[in-house]
CSV table of C-alpha atoms and ligand atoms in Angstrom, one decimal:
chain,number,residue,atom,x,y,z
A,20,MET,CA,-13.5,57.4,36.8
A,21,ASP,CA,-11.1,59.7,39.5
A,22,GLY,CA,-8.2,60.1,40.3
A,23,ASN,CA,-5.8,60.1,36.8
A,24,GLY,CA,-4.6,63.4,38.6
A,25,ARG,CA,-3.4,62.4,41.4
A,26,TRP,CA,-1.5,58.9,39.8
A,27,ALA,CA,0.3,61.2,38.0
A,28,LYS,CA,1.2,63.6,40.5
A,29,GLU,CA,2.5,60.5,42.9
A,30,ARG,CA,4.7,59.5,39.8
A,31,GLY,CA,5.9,63.2,38.6
A,32,LEU,CA,4.4,62.9,35.7
A,33,PRO,CA,1.8,65.5,33.9
A,34,ARG,CA,-1.7,64.9,34.5
A,35,SER,CA,-2.3,63.9,30.8
A,36,ALA,CA,-0.1,61.1,31.8
A,37,GLY,CA,-2.4,60.0,34.4
A,38,HIS,CA,-5.6,60.7,32.0
A,39,GLN,CA,-3.5,58.1,29.5
A,40,ALA,CA,-3.4,55.6,31.8
A,41,GLY,CA,-7.1,56.3,32.7
A,42,ALA,CA,-8.1,55.3,29.4
A,43,ASP,CA,-5.9,51.9,29.2
A,44,THR,CA,-8.0,51.7,32.7
A,45,ALA,CA,-11.4,51.9,30.5
A,46,GLN,CA,-10.6,50.1,28.0
A,47,ASP,CA,-9.3,47.6,30.0
A,48,ILE,CA,-12.4,47.8,32.4
A,49,VAL,CA,-14.9,47.4,28.8
A,50,THR,CA,-13.4,44.4,28.3
A,51,SER,CA,-14.1,42.6,32.1
A,52,CYS,CA,-17.6,43.7,32.3
A,53,ARG,CA,-18.1,42.3,28.8
A,54,LYS,CA,-16.6,39.0,30.0
A,55,LEU,CA,-18.7,39.2,32.9
A,56,ASN,CA,-21.8,39.3,31.0
A,57,ILE,CA,-22.9,42.4,32.3
A,58,SER,CA,-25.8,44.1,30.2
A,59,VAL,CA,-25.0,48.1,30.5
A,60,LEU,CA,-21.9,49.5,31.5
A,61,THR,CA,-21.6,53.2,32.2
A,62,LEU,CA,-18.2,55.2,32.6
A,63,TYR,CA,-18.3,59.1,33.4
A,64,ALA,CA,-15.8,60.7,31.3
A,65,PHE,CA,-16.7,64.6,30.7
A,66,SER,CA,-18.9,66.3,33.2
A,67,MET,CA,-20.8,69.1,32.4
A,68,GLU,CA,-18.7,71.1,35.7
A,69,ASN,CA,-15.1,69.6,34.3
A,70,TRP,CA,-15.2,72.5,31.9
A,71,THR,CA,-13.6,74.4,34.4
A,72,ARG,CA,-10.0,72.7,34.3
A,73,PRO,CA,-7.2,74.5,32.4
A,74,LYS,CA,-7.9,74.2,28.2
A,75,GLU,CA,-4.9,72.5,27.6
A,76,GLU,CA,-6.3,69.8,29.8
A,77,VAL,CA,-9.8,69.7,28.2
A,78,GLN,CA,-8.1,69.9,24.4
A,79,PHE,CA,-6.1,66.6,26.1
A,80,LEU,CA,-9.4,65.1,26.8
A,81,PHE,CA,-10.9,65.5,23.9
A,82,ASP,CA,-8.3,63.9,22.0
A,83,LEU,CA,-7.6,61.5,24.1
A,84,LEU,CA,-11.2,60.4,23.8
A,85,ILE,CA,-10.8,60.4,19.6
A,86,ARG,CA,-8.2,57.8,20.5
A,87,PHE,CA,-9.9,55.8,22.2
A,88,LEU,CA,-13.0,56.0,20.2
A,89,ARG,CA,-10.6,55.2,17.1
A,90,ARG,CA,-9.1,52.4,19.0
A,91,GLU,CA,-11.8,50.8,20.5
A,92,GLN,CA,-14.5,50.9,17.8
A,93,LYS,CA,-13.2,47.3,16.4
A,94,LYS,CA,-13.2,45.5,20.2
A,95,LEU,CA,-16.8,47.2,20.3
A,96,VAL,CA,-18.3,45.4,16.9
A,97,ASP,CA,-16.3,42.2,17.2
A,98,ASN,CA,-17.4,41.3,21.2
A,99,SER,CA,-21.2,43.1,20.2
A,100,ILE,CA,-20.8,46.2,22.5
A,101,ARG,CA,-23.0,49.8,21.3
A,102,LEU,CA,-21.9,52.7,22.5
A,103,ASN,CA,-24.2,55.1,23.5
A,104,VAL,CA,-23.7,59.2,24.6
A,105,ILE,CA,-26.0,60.0,27.8
A,106,GLY,CA,-24.6,63.9,27.8
A,107,ASP,CA,-25.1,66.9,25.2
A,108,TRP,CA,-22.5,66.4,22.9
A,109,GLN,CA,-23.6,68.1,20.0
A,110,LYS,CA,-22.1,71.0,20.9
A,111,PHE,CA,-18.0,69.1,20.4
A,112,SER,CA,-16.0,70.3,18.0
A,113,PHE,CA,-16.7,68.4,14.3
A,114,PRO,CA,-13.8,65.8,15.2
A,115,VAL,CA,-15.3,64.8,18.3
A,116,ARG,CA,-18.8,64.9,16.6
A,117,LYS,CA,-17.5,62.9,13.9
A,118,ALA,CA,-15.5,60.2,16.1
A,119,ILE,CA,-18.5,59.7,18.6
A,120,GLY,CA,-20.8,59.3,15.3
A,121,GLN,CA,-18.9,56.9,13.6
A,122,THR,CA,-18.3,54.7,16.6
A,123,LEU,CA,-22.9,54.9,17.5
A,124,GLU,CA,-23.1,54.1,14.0
A,125,ARG,CA,-20.6,51.4,13.3
A,126,THR,CA,-22.2,49.8,17.1
A,127,ALA,CA,-25.5,50.3,16.7
A,128,HIS,CA,-26.4,47.2,15.6
A,129,CYS,CA,-24.7,45.3,18.9
A,130,ASP,CA,-26.6,43.7,21.4
A,131,GLN,CA,-24.8,42.0,23.9
A,132,MET,CA,-23.9,45.0,26.0
A,133,THR,CA,-24.3,49.1,26.3
A,134,LEU,CA,-21.6,51.4,26.7
A,135,ASN,CA,-22.5,54.1,27.9
A,136,LEU,CA,-20.1,57.0,28.0
A,137,ALA,CA,-21.8,60.3,30.0
A,138,LEU,CA,-19.8,63.2,28.0
A,139,ASN,CA,-20.4,67.0,29.0
A,140,TYR,CA,-23.2,65.1,31.6
A,141,SER,CA,-24.8,66.5,34.6
A,142,GLY,CA,-27.4,64.6,36.1
A,143,ARG,CA,-29.4,67.7,37.5
A,144,GLU,CA,-29.4,69.2,33.4
A,145,GLU,CA,-30.7,65.7,31.9
A,146,ILE,CA,-33.7,66.2,35.0
A,147,LEU,CA,-34.6,70.1,33.8
A,148,LYS,CA,-34.0,68.5,29.6
A,149,ALA,CA,-36.5,65.9,30.3
A,150,CYS,CA,-39.0,68.6,32.1
A,151,ARG,CA,-38.2,70.5,28.9
A,152,SER,CA,-39.0,67.7,26.3
A,153,LEU,CA,-41.8,66.7,28.4
A,154,ALA,CA,-43.3,70.6,28.3
A,155,ALA,CA,-42.7,71.0,24.8
A,156,SER,CA,-44.8,67.5,24.1
A,157,GLY,CA,-47.7,68.9,25.2
A,158,VAL,CA,-48.6,65.7,27.3
A,159,PRO,CA,-51.3,66.3,30.0
A,160,GLU,CA,-50.3,66.1,33.4
A,161,GLU,CA,-51.7,63.8,34.9
A,162,GLU,CA,-50.0,61.6,32.4
A,163,ILE,CA,-46.7,62.9,33.9
A,164,THR,CA,-45.8,59.7,35.5
A,165,GLU,CA,-42.7,58.2,36.5
A,166,GLU,CA,-42.2,56.2,33.8
A,167,ALA,CA,-43.2,58.6,30.8
A,168,PHE,CA,-40.4,60.8,32.6
A,169,ARG,CA,-37.6,58.1,32.4
A,170,GLY,CA,-38.6,57.8,28.5
A,171,HIS,CA,-37.2,61.4,28.6
A,172,LEU,CA,-33.8,60.7,30.0
A,173,TYR,CA,-30.4,60.1,28.2
A,174,THR,CA,-31.0,56.1,29.7
A,175,ALA,CA,-34.5,56.1,28.0
A,176,GLY,CA,-35.1,52.1,28.1
A,177,GLN,CA,-31.9,51.3,30.5
A,178,PRO,CA,-32.7,49.7,33.9
A,179,ASP,CA,-31.2,51.7,37.0
A,180,PRO,CA,-27.8,51.4,37.7
A,181,ASP,CA,-27.5,48.3,40.1
A,182,LEU,CA,-23.5,49.4,41.2
A,183,ILE,CA,-22.1,52.1,40.9
A,184,ILE,CA,-18.3,52.4,41.8
A,185,ARG,CA,-16.3,56.1,42.8
A,186,THR,CA,-12.6,55.4,42.8
A,187,SER,CA,-9.9,57.5,44.5
A,188,GLY,CA,-11.5,58.2,47.9
A,189,GLU,CA,-14.1,61.0,47.0
A,190,LEU,CA,-17.2,60.0,48.8
A,191,ARG,CA,-19.9,61.9,47.0
A,192,LEU,CA,-22.0,61.5,43.8
A,193,SER,CA,-20.8,64.3,42.1
A,194,ASN,CA,-24.2,65.1,39.3
A,195,TYR,CA,-24.3,61.5,38.0
A,196,LEU,CA,-27.0,59.8,37.4
A,197,ILE,CA,-29.3,61.7,39.7
A,198,PHE,CA,-32.2,60.5,39.5
A,199,GLN,CA,-31.0,56.9,38.3
A,200,ALA,CA,-28.6,56.3,41.4
A,201,ALA,CA,-32.3,56.5,43.3
A,202,TYR,CA,-31.4,53.1,45.3
A,203,SER,CA,-28.4,51.7,43.4
A,204,GLU,CA,-25.2,50.0,45.6
A,205,PHE,CA,-22.1,52.5,46.3
A,206,TYR,CA,-18.6,50.7,46.4
A,207,PHE,CA,-16.2,53.7,47.0
A,208,THR,CA,-12.4,52.5,47.1
A,209,LYS,CA,-9.2,54.7,47.5
A,210,THR,CA,-7.7,53.3,44.8
A,211,LEU,CA,-6.6,55.9,41.8
A,212,TRP,CA,-8.2,54.9,39.0
A,213,PRO,CA,-5.7,54.6,36.4
A,214,ASP,CA,-4.9,51.5,38.9
A,215,PHE,CA,-7.9,50.1,39.5
A,216,SER,CA,-7.9,46.7,37.9
A,217,GLU,CA,-10.8,43.6,36.6
A,218,GLN,CA,-9.3,42.0,40.2
A,219,GLU,CA,-10.7,45.2,41.8
A,220,LEU,CA,-13.7,45.0,39.9
A,221,HIS,CA,-14.7,41.3,40.8
A,222,ALA,CA,-13.7,42.1,44.6
A,223,ALA,CA,-16.2,45.4,44.2
A,224,LEU,CA,-19.1,42.7,42.4
A,225,GLU,CA,-18.3,40.2,45.3
A,226,ASP,CA,-19.1,42.8,47.6
A,227,TYR,CA,-22.5,43.6,45.8
A,228,ARG,CA,-23.4,40.0,45.8
A,229,GLN,CA,-23.0,40.1,50.1
A,230,ARG,CA,-25.6,43.0,50.4
A,231,SER,CA,-29.3,42.9,50.9
A,232,ARG,CA,-30.9,45.1,48.8
A,233,ARG,CA,-34.7,46.2,49.9
A,234,PHE,CA,-35.9,49.0,47.9
A,235,GLY,CA,-37.4,50.4,50.9
A,236,GLY,CA,-39.2,47.3,51.9
A,237,ILE,CA,-38.2,45.0,53.9
A,238,GLU,CA,-37.0,41.0,53.7
B,10,LIG,C1,-10.6,61.8,36.6
B,10,LIG,O1,-9.8,61.7,36.6
B,10,LIG,C2,-10.9,62.8,35.4
B,10,LIG,C3,-11.9,62.9,34.8
B,10,LIG,C4,-12.5,64.3,34.8
B,10,LIG,C5,-11.4,63.6,33.1
B,10,LIG,P1,-9.2,63.5,38.0
B,10,LIG,O2,-8.4,64.5,36.3
B,10,LIG,O3,-10.4,64.3,38.2
B,10,LIG,O4,-7.9,63.1,39.2
B,10,LIG,P2,-7.9,64.2,40.4
B,10,LIG,O5,-9.3,64.0,40.7
B,10,LIG,O6,-7.3,64.9,40.1
B,10,LIG,O7,-6.9,63.2,41.1
B,11,LIG,MG1,-11.3,64.3,40.4
């Protein structure tokens, strides 16, 4: 979800206004994906690298996250959307952990869609964490299969992403789901995230539909 800052700058607004508008877009896109019967939606909300931003901006993003979760909770439950957090969120401040914990608990029984929120997420760190936990489990070398490895990722039990959308014209993955994205399709758009719409989501899905996924094979 990239481009919040530039969206605000274009309007002479503070970056926080861009993040606020971006959160509104995220809410709309969650609803759109549920309507489309998409089983898993992952939103890259805060990367491990985002800690390098000014502390006021980081603080704003976490306050916004709390508001987002409070506001979304009922909608998630009503639409049977289960929240799942991918990333290391155990070290967040108490109010943030509380809002996350409550939403996880209240949506735990929901089974129509999974909303993965990537928070304090790093794909490389996720891979290292999986290695550490495999090593700690004492699993014999020959049992370290792809399947066993996947079981130690944050996305254990979930399918790989079919489609990854990146907004704001950047053409890179930025440490996002780097293991899981091995055969994902990509959709890059210059649209800044606050301007991303249900209509453009449909366009991205239509584009995806036209592709031929061969997974290294031939047709
Ligand atoms: C994305 O927008 C959101 C977060 C990291 C939360 P940016 O803040 O990266 O927006 P730009 O790239 O400065 O426009
Ligand atoms: Mg950015």
